[in-house]
Amino acid sequence: MLVARRLDEEAIALQRQGVFPAYAPAKGQEAAQVGSAAALDLNRDFAFPGYRDIGAAVAMGVDLVAYLATHLNTWHGGLYDPRTSRLAPINAVVGGPVTHAVGWAMGAKLDQTGGAAISYFGDGASSQGDVHEAMNFAGVYQLPVVFFCQNNGWAISVPTERQVAGGSVAARAAGYGIEGHRVDGNDVVAVFEATRAALDRARDGGGPTVIEAMTYRVGPHSTSDDPGRYRTLEDEQAWTDRDPLAVAAKQLSADDVAAAEEHAAAVVREIREGLQASAAPDAAELFSFVYREPTKALLEQQRAWKESLDA
Amino acid sequence: MLVARRLDEEAIALQRQGVFPAYAPAKGQEAAQVGSAAALDLNRDFAFPGYRDIGAAVAMGVDLVAYLATHLNTWHGGLYDPRTSRLAPINAVVGGPVTHAVGWAMGAKLDQTGGAAISYFGDGASSQGDVHEAMNFAGVYQLPVVFFCQNNGWAISVPTERQVAGGSVAARAAGYGIEGHRVDGNDVVAVFEATRAALDRARDGGGPTVIEAMTYRVGPHSTSDDPGRYRTLEDEQAWTDRDPLAVAAKQLSADDVAAAEEHAAAVVREIREGLQASAAPDAAELFSFVYREPTKALLEQQRAWKESLDA
Amino acid sequence: MPELSLQQALNLALQHACEDDDRVLVFGQDVGTLGGVFRVTDGLKAKFGDRVFDTPLAESAIMGTAVGLAMHGWRPVPEIQFDGFSYPALDQIVNQVARMHYRSRGVLNMPITLRLPSFGGIRAPEHHGESLEALFAHVPGLKVVSPSTPSEGYHLLRQAIADPDPVIFMEPKPRYWQREFFDPSEPVPPVPPGTSRVVRAGKHATLVAWGAMVARCLQVAELAAEDGVELEVVDLRWLKPIDVDGLAASVAKTRRAVVVHEAPLTAGLGAEVSALVTERCFGDLRAPVQRVTGFDVPYPSGALEDEYLPSADRILTAVQTTLEYRRG
Amino acid sequence: MPELSLQQALNLALQHACEDDDRVLVFGQDVGTLGGVFRVTDGLKAKFGDRVFDTPLAESAIMGTAVGLAMHGWRPVPEIQFDGFSYPALDQIVNQVARMHYRSRGVLNMPITLRLPSFGGIRAPEHHGESLEALFAHVPGLKVVSPSTPSEGYHLLRQAIADPDPVIFMEPKPRYWQREFFDPSEPVPPVPPGTSRVVRAGKHATLVAWGAMVARCLQVAELAAEDGVELEVVDLRWLKPIDVDGLAASVAKTRRAVVVHEAPLTAGLGAEVSALVTERCFGDLRAPVQRVTGFDVPYPSGALEDEYLPSADRILTAVQTTLEYRRG
Ligand SMILES: Cc1ncc(C[n+]2csc(CCOP(=O)(O)OP(=O)(O)O)c2C)c(N)n1
Ligand SMILES: Cc1ncc(C[n+]2csc(CCOP(=O)(O)OP(=O)(O)O)c2C)c(N)n1
Ligand SMILES: [Mg+2]
Ligand SMILES: [Mg+2]
């Protein structure tokens, strides 16, 4: 959690220094992300993130320099290996990847691996048709998937109460005949336990679960955003007491906290250096990975492009 | 209701005679359609149908020859005037028109007309993302709209239990903080009363309602369908006792029923004659109604088309 | 040698694909118990059990599920019931199916074959007669193919399913019941995706078509032959990648080309064919490439369908135009 | 005469449209309180209250709601936040927005203007740099327009909102902060939809472009002029209907054309421009129409963006190709 927080701060700093063109801060959501991802069994489970889930990447041990490549503008999906990381490529379509978790869970069920999928999405995403279709599919086929909604109060400038009719994403679960739970998203232990229980149930053939982790996006939507246009400082202040790190620190000794800070600082330093050492992408990669084998037309375009460079 | 039934039978006969290329029978769903549409105030409400809602058209007094033009293959949306009929054009996209009812209801609310919208859709349609988005919008804005789901047990070959996770479309309403009711869709009075209550509530600013009318598609999905591939005659038989006409007839005198039959026969005769007298569409209409004014490119295409006819 | 309809040939291709590769999954609306509204998946559920299944009525989830299944190492062959109902799934097709391999830098394969009953001509309701090839062909990461005969259907579907990339497989509905004698077990020489085929040789002009329009062009070629005009008919087959070499070879010979499709004219795939042929064969061409297409109107109701679709007359008129063309 | 950025000009156009017609409604994600992620709707909520509102995060419902509002007699001006998020709404746009007027035989009007921040060049995340014009231009019932300057933005947006048909209004994101001196209150001579404009006269070749590529073509024309090559630059503006007469008039003079766009090559709108120009000007053309476009790859991450987009160099190379072309 502390690594996630310090890394988030570092990313914002890097954006201010012009290293990152933009960044979507996760501050305030560390418990939700770390607590849920820590519950995964990385030998058989798989996670489907959005664009603000760096805490999950931290908890899953993903190569964070490679993860941050998306913000360095090197590669949209990040440079980490999704297969070995058990984390799907970063996905910027709000709601879009939720059905992927359902499909993956169906694959796991067919293969009887005992693996479960977790899908990360926001309160805003819950309005998308895809999320409904995903929950309905998961309910019909009783798939091992956890729908993990971080209700952080906002979708850019729109507060949850003008986004989520009825006020609760977890409450939607009943309509699909599946489990639904709200948890304090700023209590890392509560999140961990709820997620682990849902994953266990999923493995045992108990079907899908919706978890709505109630949290708060303390920072702006992205570094280009100006929250002053839609919420007050008091609004934001109200959540500082509930800072997930403060909540967690209460359960730890001062020494533990100091050690954690030291560890986080070391990790962040390493990542900073890793980012500095990151090579700009090879321009020829413009033509890579479109198909398994490039088509003739693409090779022709690549040839023309090379010629225009040499000209 | 009897008109709807007899007209449905006539349409099937016309399909067998080759007059209609295909038809989607509504048999068994007359109470749901007629009961709900009869609750509308045609001076201020508006209905959004699918492709199997002829009973609603009958109850609303829509020009039925013009309605059946869609099956005559004259014009996809039907030839009736949707504005004066208060019935949107026939819509073949399952789930697609549900958000139109929401938009129309928003328009009515902004204009403070006291009008309410009703959206007709099926159990299969409830799986579509659009239906979820529509319910969420309606809940967020508290719009005067009734989501009228005819749960007729089947979406082509897929039974409701493998379509609707949780088993109930009405139960989804709670997740949006809106009213949801199941009614016996074969009891025309129950349907009428539930719909009228929902419309009244909508007018009074009480917001949207989901009504799930439990009924049965007694016939095939369409005249090209073969239900023997996915259900048994016993399945079908089980519903004959609950035939909405039989249920209604119990509450009427034999004289009333006879009079209704006579009326229905007269209406059907008139429609049959109307269909026979229907002119084939003017081929030049191929280029009509694409824009308010045809573009130059379209006029050019029309000119070339005419020339090729004359050649 | 059996006589098979396109519907039967496709059914057999699915069956053989499932037999040869136990990672193949077939799913979509009504493809299981019913065997598909066109019976293309008939009998597969009985043969392959859980690997063939009905889905709820949600096209976006069908394609999103396919993405997740592919990520788990399956080889999904989903169906969308009709062309016009692809639109709800377009976000998944364009932003996810076509990109996951790219986004993951080649780590996640997307060997998905989307079966899509396509095109018009069967007097069906609204949204059941659309031609979406231009839209799909514009999307990097997708391949697009459409068979014109039963044997083509069999082999192209096998090839599409075996392909490591996502393929949109557009089945020409009006040809489902068209029959042909051929032996599916007879091996065919492998041709890479993006290869067209000359279905009739000629020298005065080249007709380029795909799907159901290939048969119509052959009919036109018969008519023209009566007047001594020898038309070459090219079945493009692969609509992405397009066989520009094959087209150029034909036009180098005939020096005239007419492209025929059902989709509306503006920004249709005929424009791409026209541009490609002109880029490659400008010196050879004796006339601009002619386009005979659907009009820029919504696909009409059955009564107007024949007026909308490229008729033999309209194609013949275009042939005449190109033959008589005099540089202004 | 004020100096206005494109973003300010569009904001003013929306404000004036709302003032002049009290049936105009402005809505979409974050367009109300926030004033839009690009501030194009800034201040409108304060001025027009309920007529400007934020929606939940669901593009399909945004467009479906627009259809219903139009049926109730409103004049909706929805926004989809970014080009790449149009896909979830495509079913509504193609099957409903573009067809309701047709389906109802002209009874139900659909005067909907979809504002769509479009095109690349701003180093944004995935799906924020797409060019969907070919897709929209293919759809009967839609009109498509894209402004290249602040004054164009003002007048075209007013025209789009006043238009009785659905218009896709593609705003070139990288031009939002581009400034121009002009007086929006000064009346402009009315030009019908589908009229292009010559932004620089020339005689050696015609460059055809829209959106942000117009500025790039002007820059190319400057460079070419240094070598004595006089390029005519046509801002197509209306991508549907396309001004084929305007294009033909220019090419009749220059006899050479290069079309430039950001979208991938295959089945892009450049193919349509190429086909149209060739059909109309075959006798005049001294070389095949050249296409300089994005490559057939997904829109890349920021680091590769400049390599993807048509560069001045690539456009100049195409100009040289057309000038030096010798019929084979
Ligand atoms: C389909 C789609 N529509 C719009 C956007 C633009 N967008 C990016 S983030 C965002 C808000 C998302 O809110 P939420 O789901 O609550 O996630 P959060 O940002 O709060 O983590 C929007 C509208 C998008 N990325 N995808
Ligand atoms: C978006 C979309 N997908 C698929 C279809 C094809 N289709 C037509 S009716 C139907 C079943 C609909 O079932 P339901 O909503 O229960 O309505 P019912 O037919 O029972 O009245 C299907 C799959 C369609 N029309 N629209
Ligand atoms: Mg949020
Ligand atoms: Mg049904």
PDB file of N, CA and C and ligand atoms in Angstrom, chain A residues 24-25 29 33 51-53 91-96 121-128 149-158 160 163 217 220-222, chain C residues 91 95, chain D residues 29-30 37 56-59 80-82 84-88 126-128, ligand 1:
ATOM      1  N   ALA A  24      -3.126   9.208 -14.091  1.00  0.00           N
ATOM      2  CA  ALA A  24      -4.415   9.119 -13.395  1.00  0.00           C
ATOM      3  C   ALA A  24      -4.163   8.661 -11.963  1.00  0.00           C
ATOM      4  N   PRO A  25      -4.131   9.579 -11.001  1.00  0.00           N
ATOM      5  CA  PRO A  25      -3.743   9.229  -9.632  1.00  0.00           C
ATOM      6  C   PRO A  25      -4.708   8.258  -8.965  1.00  0.00           C
ATOM      7  N   GLN A  29      -7.204   5.153  -2.973  1.00  0.00           N
ATOM      8  CA  GLN A  29      -7.783   3.871  -3.362  1.00  0.00           C
ATOM      9  C   GLN A  29      -6.822   2.699  -3.117  1.00  0.00           C
ATOM     10  N   GLN A  33      -7.331  -1.443  -3.885  1.00  0.00           N
ATOM     11  CA  GLN A  33      -6.567  -2.109  -4.945  1.00  0.00           C
ATOM     12  C   GLN A  33      -5.633  -3.171  -4.376  1.00  0.00           C
ATOM     13  N   TYR A  51      -7.419   1.728 -15.935  1.00  0.00           N
ATOM     14  CA  TYR A  51      -6.263   2.614 -16.168  1.00  0.00           C
ATOM     15  C   TYR A  51      -5.815   3.252 -14.855  1.00  0.00           C
ATOM     16  N   ARG A  52      -6.485   2.892 -13.720  1.00  0.00           N
ATOM     17  CA  ARG A  52      -6.157   3.554 -12.447  1.00  0.00           C
ATOM     18  C   ARG A  52      -5.905   2.480 -11.385  1.00  0.00           C
ATOM     19  N   ASP A  53      -5.280   1.404 -11.747  1.00  0.00           N
ATOM     20  CA  ASP A  53      -5.198   0.280 -10.822  1.00  0.00           C
ATOM     21  C   ASP A  53      -3.762  -0.076 -10.477  1.00  0.00           C
ATOM     22  N   ASN A  91      -6.372  -1.170 -19.811  1.00  0.00           N
ATOM     23  CA  ASN A  91      -7.465  -1.007 -20.763  1.00  0.00           C
ATOM     24  C   ASN A  91      -8.182   0.302 -20.494  1.00  0.00           C
ATOM     25  N   ALA A  92      -8.279   1.136 -21.506  1.00  0.00           N
ATOM     26  CA  ALA A  92      -8.812   2.489 -21.318  1.00  0.00           C
ATOM     27  C   ALA A  92     -10.289   2.616 -21.672  1.00  0.00           C
ATOM     28  N   VAL A  93     -10.900   1.526 -22.126  1.00  0.00           N
ATOM     29  CA  VAL A  93     -12.333   1.599 -22.442  1.00  0.00           C
ATOM     30  C   VAL A  93     -13.107   1.329 -21.155  1.00  0.00           C
ATOM     31  N   VAL A  94     -13.802   2.337 -20.658  1.00  0.00           N
ATOM     32  CA  VAL A  94     -14.526   2.177 -19.398  1.00  0.00           C
ATOM     33  C   VAL A  94     -15.653   1.159 -19.593  1.00  0.00           C
ATOM     34  N   GLY A  95     -15.602   0.061 -18.851  1.00  0.00           N
ATOM     35  CA  GLY A  95     -16.606  -0.999 -18.952  1.00  0.00           C
ATOM     36  C   GLY A  95     -16.206  -2.100 -19.907  1.00  0.00           C
ATOM     37  N   GLY A  96     -15.451  -1.767 -20.916  1.00  0.00           N
ATOM     38  CA  GLY A  96     -15.121  -2.713 -21.987  1.00  0.00           C
ATOM     39  C   GLY A  96     -14.490  -4.017 -21.527  1.00  0.00           C
ATOM     40  N   PHE A 121     -13.305  -2.209 -12.031  1.00  0.00           N
ATOM     41  CA  PHE A 121     -13.984  -1.125 -12.748  1.00  0.00           C
ATOM     42  C   PHE A 121     -14.512  -0.113 -11.743  1.00  0.00           C
ATOM     43  N   GLY A 122     -14.980   1.000 -12.253  1.00  0.00           N
ATOM     44  CA  GLY A 122     -15.381   2.098 -11.382  1.00  0.00           C
ATOM     45  C   GLY A 122     -16.888   2.266 -11.274  1.00  0.00           C
ATOM     46  N   ASP A 123     -17.296   3.201 -10.432  1.00  0.00           N
ATOM     47  CA  ASP A 123     -18.712   3.518 -10.303  1.00  0.00           C
ATOM     48  C   ASP A 123     -19.239   4.054 -11.635  1.00  0.00           C
ATOM     49  N   GLY A 124     -18.438   4.832 -12.327  1.00  0.00           N
ATOM     50  CA  GLY A 124     -18.862   5.335 -13.637  1.00  0.00           C
ATOM     51  C   GLY A 124     -19.081   4.184 -14.600  1.00  0.00           C
ATOM     52  N   ALA A 125     -18.150   3.253 -14.603  1.00  0.00           N
ATOM     53  CA  ALA A 125     -18.242   2.111 -15.514  1.00  0.00           C
ATOM     54  C   ALA A 125     -19.526   1.320 -15.308  1.00  0.00           C
ATOM     55  N   SER A 126     -20.033   1.345 -14.074  1.00  0.00           N
ATOM     56  CA  SER A 126     -21.224   0.535 -13.797  1.00  0.00           C
ATOM     57  C   SER A 126     -22.419   0.957 -14.655  1.00  0.00           C
ATOM     58  N   SER A 127     -22.367   2.155 -15.224  1.00  0.00           N
ATOM     59  CA  SER A 127     -23.464   2.609 -16.090  1.00  0.00           C
ATOM     60  C   SER A 127     -23.421   1.992 -17.479  1.00  0.00           C
ATOM     61  N   GLN A 128     -22.288   1.404 -17.842  1.00  0.00           N
ATOM     62  CA  GLN A 128     -22.120   0.883 -19.189  1.00  0.00           C
ATOM     63  C   GLN A 128     -22.897  -0.417 -19.383  1.00  0.00           C
ATOM     64  N   CYS A 149     -15.855  -3.475  -7.966  1.00  0.00           N
ATOM     65  CA  CYS A 149     -16.133  -2.067  -8.296  1.00  0.00           C
ATOM     66  C   CYS A 149     -15.500  -1.168  -7.243  1.00  0.00           C
ATOM     67  N   GLN A 150     -14.631  -0.285  -7.687  1.00  0.00           N
ATOM     68  CA  GLN A 150     -14.140   0.749  -6.783  1.00  0.00           C
ATOM     69  C   GLN A 150     -15.070   1.947  -6.914  1.00  0.00           C
ATOM     70  N   ASN A 151     -15.951   2.081  -5.957  1.00  0.00           N
ATOM     71  CA  ASN A 151     -16.821   3.249  -5.953  1.00  0.00           C
ATOM     72  C   ASN A 151     -16.072   4.367  -5.244  1.00  0.00           C
ATOM     73  N   ASN A 152     -15.416   5.185  -6.053  1.00  0.00           N
ATOM     74  CA  ASN A 152     -14.569   6.247  -5.489  1.00  0.00           C
ATOM     75  C   ASN A 152     -15.272   7.600  -5.515  1.00  0.00           C
ATOM     76  N   GLY A 153     -16.590   7.557  -5.622  1.00  0.00           N
ATOM     77  CA  GLY A 153     -17.387   8.781  -5.482  1.00  0.00           C
ATOM     78  C   GLY A 153     -17.528   9.588  -6.754  1.00  0.00           C
ATOM     79  N   TRP A 154     -16.643   9.398  -7.702  1.00  0.00           N
ATOM     80  CA  TRP A 154     -16.649  10.261  -8.881  1.00  0.00           C
ATOM     81  C   TRP A 154     -16.318   9.509 -10.158  1.00  0.00           C
ATOM     82  N   ALA A 155     -16.938   9.929 -11.229  1.00  0.00           N
ATOM     83  CA  ALA A 155     -16.511   9.578 -12.575  1.00  0.00           C
ATOM     84  C   ALA A 155     -16.187  10.924 -13.224  1.00  0.00           C
ATOM     85  N   ILE A 156     -14.933  11.241 -13.286  1.00  0.00           N
ATOM     86  CA  ILE A 156     -14.490  12.607 -13.610  1.00  0.00           C
ATOM     87  C   ILE A 156     -15.288  13.573 -12.738  1.00  0.00           C
ATOM     88  N   SER A 157     -16.242  14.326 -13.325  1.00  0.00           N
ATOM     89  CA  SER A 157     -16.924  15.369 -12.547  1.00  0.00           C
ATOM     90  C   SER A 157     -18.289  14.943 -12.031  1.00  0.00           C
ATOM     91  N   VAL A 158     -18.672  13.705 -12.339  1.00  0.00           N
ATOM     92  CA  VAL A 158     -20.036  13.291 -12.000  1.00  0.00           C
ATOM     93  C   VAL A 158     -20.014  12.445 -10.719  1.00  0.00           C
ATOM     94  N   THR A 160     -21.273   9.940  -7.686  1.00  0.00           N
ATOM     95  CA  THR A 160     -21.966   8.648  -7.753  1.00  0.00           C
ATOM     96  C   THR A 160     -23.480   8.813  -7.722  1.00  0.00           C
ATOM     97  N   GLN A 163     -24.891   9.192 -10.968  1.00  0.00           N
ATOM     98  CA  GLN A 163     -24.357   8.186 -11.896  1.00  0.00           C
ATOM     99  C   GLN A 163     -25.053   6.848 -11.705  1.00  0.00           C
ATOM    100  N   ARG A 217     -11.682   9.048  -4.536  1.00  0.00           N
ATOM    101  CA  ARG A 217     -10.569   9.497  -5.380  1.00  0.00           C
ATOM    102  C   ARG A 217     -10.099  10.835  -4.815  1.00  0.00           C
ATOM    103  N   PRO A 220      -7.092  14.477  -8.441  1.00  0.00           N
ATOM    104  CA  PRO A 220      -7.903  14.788  -9.612  1.00  0.00           C
ATOM    105  C   PRO A 220      -8.135  13.522 -10.445  1.00  0.00           C
ATOM    106  N   HIS A 221      -9.105  13.592 -11.388  1.00  0.00           N
ATOM    107  CA  HIS A 221      -9.331  12.437 -12.268  1.00  0.00           C
ATOM    108  C   HIS A 221      -8.051  12.068 -13.001  1.00  0.00           C
ATOM    109  N   SER A 222      -7.409  13.062 -13.542  1.00  0.00           N
ATOM    110  CA  SER A 222      -6.085  12.866 -14.118  1.00  0.00           C
ATOM    111  C   SER A 222      -5.337  14.169 -13.897  1.00  0.00           C
TER     112      SER A 222
ATOM    113  N   ASP C  91     -17.773  -2.015 -30.419  1.00  0.00           N
ATOM    114  CA  ASP C  91     -16.710  -1.588 -29.508  1.00  0.00           C
ATOM    115  C   ASP C  91     -15.812  -2.771 -29.180  1.00  0.00           C
ATOM    116  N   ASN C  95     -12.239  -2.188 -30.638  1.00  0.00           N
ATOM    117  CA  ASN C  95     -11.337  -1.744 -29.566  1.00  0.00           C
ATOM    118  C   ASN C  95     -10.723  -2.888 -28.775  1.00  0.00           C
TER     119      ASN C  95
ATOM    120  N   GLN D  29     -21.200  13.306 -21.189  1.00  0.00           N
ATOM    121  CA  GLN D  29     -20.404  13.087 -19.975  1.00  0.00           C
ATOM    122  C   GLN D  29     -19.603  14.340 -19.645  1.00  0.00           C
ATOM    123  N   ASP D  30     -19.788  14.870 -18.459  1.00  0.00           N
ATOM    124  CA  ASP D  30     -18.977  15.990 -17.948  1.00  0.00           C
ATOM    125  C   ASP D  30     -19.150  17.292 -18.736  1.00  0.00           C
ATOM    126  N   VAL D  37     -14.380  18.114 -20.962  1.00  0.00           N
ATOM    127  CA  VAL D  37     -12.949  17.923 -20.703  1.00  0.00           C
ATOM    128  C   VAL D  37     -12.109  18.886 -21.542  1.00  0.00           C
ATOM    129  N   PRO D  56     -24.993   9.950 -17.142  1.00  0.00           N
ATOM    130  CA  PRO D  56     -24.179   8.804 -16.719  1.00  0.00           C
ATOM    131  C   PRO D  56     -23.255   8.362 -17.858  1.00  0.00           C
ATOM    132  N   LEU D  57     -22.329   7.502 -17.513  1.00  0.00           N
ATOM    133  CA  LEU D  57     -21.244   7.117 -18.417  1.00  0.00           C
ATOM    134  C   LEU D  57     -21.684   5.983 -19.354  1.00  0.00           C
ATOM    135  N   ALA D  58     -22.465   6.318 -20.377  1.00  0.00           N
ATOM    136  CA  ALA D  58     -23.015   5.273 -21.243  1.00  0.00           C
ATOM    137  C   ALA D  58     -23.323   5.883 -22.606  1.00  0.00           C
ATOM    138  N   GLU D  59     -22.447   5.650 -23.544  1.00  0.00           N
ATOM    139  CA  GLU D  59     -22.567   6.310 -24.847  1.00  0.00           C
ATOM    140  C   GLU D  59     -23.798   5.864 -25.616  1.00  0.00           C
ATOM    141  N   ILE D  80     -20.018  12.885 -27.396  1.00  0.00           N
ATOM    142  CA  ILE D  80     -19.302  11.686 -26.939  1.00  0.00           C
ATOM    143  C   ILE D  80     -17.893  12.160 -26.661  1.00  0.00           C
ATOM    144  N   GLN D  81     -17.351  11.773 -25.503  1.00  0.00           N
ATOM    145  CA  GLN D  81     -16.172  12.474 -24.990  1.00  0.00           C
ATOM    146  C   GLN D  81     -14.949  12.354 -25.897  1.00  0.00           C
ATOM    147  N   PHE D  82     -14.776  11.193 -26.510  1.00  0.00           N
ATOM    148  CA  PHE D  82     -13.657  10.993 -27.424  1.00  0.00           C
ATOM    149  C   PHE D  82     -14.077  10.059 -28.553  1.00  0.00           C
ATOM    150  N   GLY D  84     -12.821   7.452 -29.976  1.00  0.00           N
ATOM    151  CA  GLY D  84     -12.748   6.002 -29.814  1.00  0.00           C
ATOM    152  C   GLY D  84     -13.858   5.439 -28.950  1.00  0.00           C
ATOM    153  N   PHE D  85     -14.602   6.300 -28.269  1.00  0.00           N
ATOM    154  CA  PHE D  85     -15.717   5.818 -27.449  1.00  0.00           C
ATOM    155  C   PHE D  85     -17.048   5.960 -28.171  1.00  0.00           C
ATOM    156  N   SER D  86     -16.988   6.199 -29.471  1.00  0.00           N
ATOM    157  CA  SER D  86     -18.208   6.184 -30.285  1.00  0.00           C
ATOM    158  C   SER D  86     -18.716   4.772 -30.483  1.00  0.00           C
ATOM    159  N   TYR D  87     -17.790   3.805 -30.454  1.00  0.00           N
ATOM    160  CA  TYR D  87     -18.198   2.451 -30.834  1.00  0.00           C
ATOM    161  C   TYR D  87     -19.338   1.896 -29.986  1.00  0.00           C
ATOM    162  N   PRO D  88     -19.322   2.103 -28.662  1.00  0.00           N
ATOM    163  CA  PRO D  88     -20.469   1.571 -27.894  1.00  0.00           C
ATOM    164  C   PRO D  88     -21.802   2.174 -28.344  1.00  0.00           C
ATOM    165  N   GLU D 126      -4.859   5.523 -25.150  1.00  0.00           N
ATOM    166  CA  GLU D 126      -5.480   4.728 -26.209  1.00  0.00           C
ATOM    167  C   GLU D 126      -6.946   5.149 -26.417  1.00  0.00           C
ATOM    168  N   HIS D 127      -7.397   5.072 -27.653  1.00  0.00           N
ATOM    169  CA  HIS D 127      -8.783   5.390 -28.046  1.00  0.00           C
ATOM    170  C   HIS D 127      -9.088   6.887 -28.044  1.00  0.00           C
ATOM    171  N   HIS D 128      -8.094   7.720 -27.873  1.00  0.00           N
ATOM    172  CA  HIS D 128      -8.313   9.160 -27.858  1.00  0.00           C
ATOM    173  C   HIS D 128      -7.714   9.822 -29.104  1.00  0.00           C
TER     174      HIS D 128
HETATM  175  C1  LIG E   1     -16.310   3.938 -22.981  1.00  0.00           C
HETATM  176  C2  LIG E   1     -15.633   5.126 -22.417  1.00  0.00           C
HETATM  177  N1  LIG E   1     -16.294   6.297 -22.336  1.00  0.00           N
HETATM  178  C3  LIG E   1     -15.690   7.401 -21.866  1.00  0.00           C
HETATM  179  C4  LIG E   1     -14.395   7.368 -21.425  1.00  0.00           C
HETATM  180  C5  LIG E   1     -13.708   8.628 -20.882  1.00  0.00           C
HETATM  181  N2  LIG E   1     -13.469   8.478 -19.451  1.00  0.00           N
HETATM  182  C6  LIG E   1     -12.285   8.039 -18.968  1.00  0.00           C
HETATM  183  S1  LIG E   1     -12.327   7.799 -17.316  1.00  0.00           S
HETATM  184  C7  LIG E   1     -13.932   8.309 -17.192  1.00  0.00           C
HETATM  185  C8  LIG E   1     -14.603   8.263 -15.864  1.00  0.00           C
HETATM  186  C9  LIG E   1     -14.598   6.880 -15.286  1.00  0.00           C
HETATM  187  O1  LIG E   1     -15.188   6.863 -14.029  1.00  0.00           O
HETATM  188  P1  LIG E   1     -15.149   5.563 -13.109  1.00  0.00           P
HETATM  189  O2  LIG E   1     -15.616   4.386 -13.889  1.00  0.00           O
HETATM  190  O3  LIG E   1     -15.872   5.875 -11.871  1.00  0.00           O
HETATM  191  O4  LIG E   1     -13.606   5.316 -12.810  1.00  0.00           O
HETATM  192  P2  LIG E   1     -12.594   6.293 -12.052  1.00  0.00           P
HETATM  193  O5  LIG E   1     -12.053   7.240 -13.076  1.00  0.00           O
HETATM  194  O6  LIG E   1     -13.347   6.963 -10.963  1.00  0.00           O
HETATM  195  O7  LIG E   1     -11.503   5.411 -11.546  1.00  0.00           O
HETATM  196  C10 LIG E   1     -14.405   8.680 -18.447  1.00  0.00           C
HETATM  197  C11 LIG E   1     -15.738   9.213 -18.723  1.00  0.00           C
HETATM  198  C12 LIG E   1     -13.727   6.132 -21.531  1.00  0.00           C
HETATM  199  N3  LIG E   1     -12.441   5.993 -21.154  1.00  0.00           N
HETATM  200  N4  LIG E   1     -14.366   5.039 -22.014  1.00  0.00           N
END
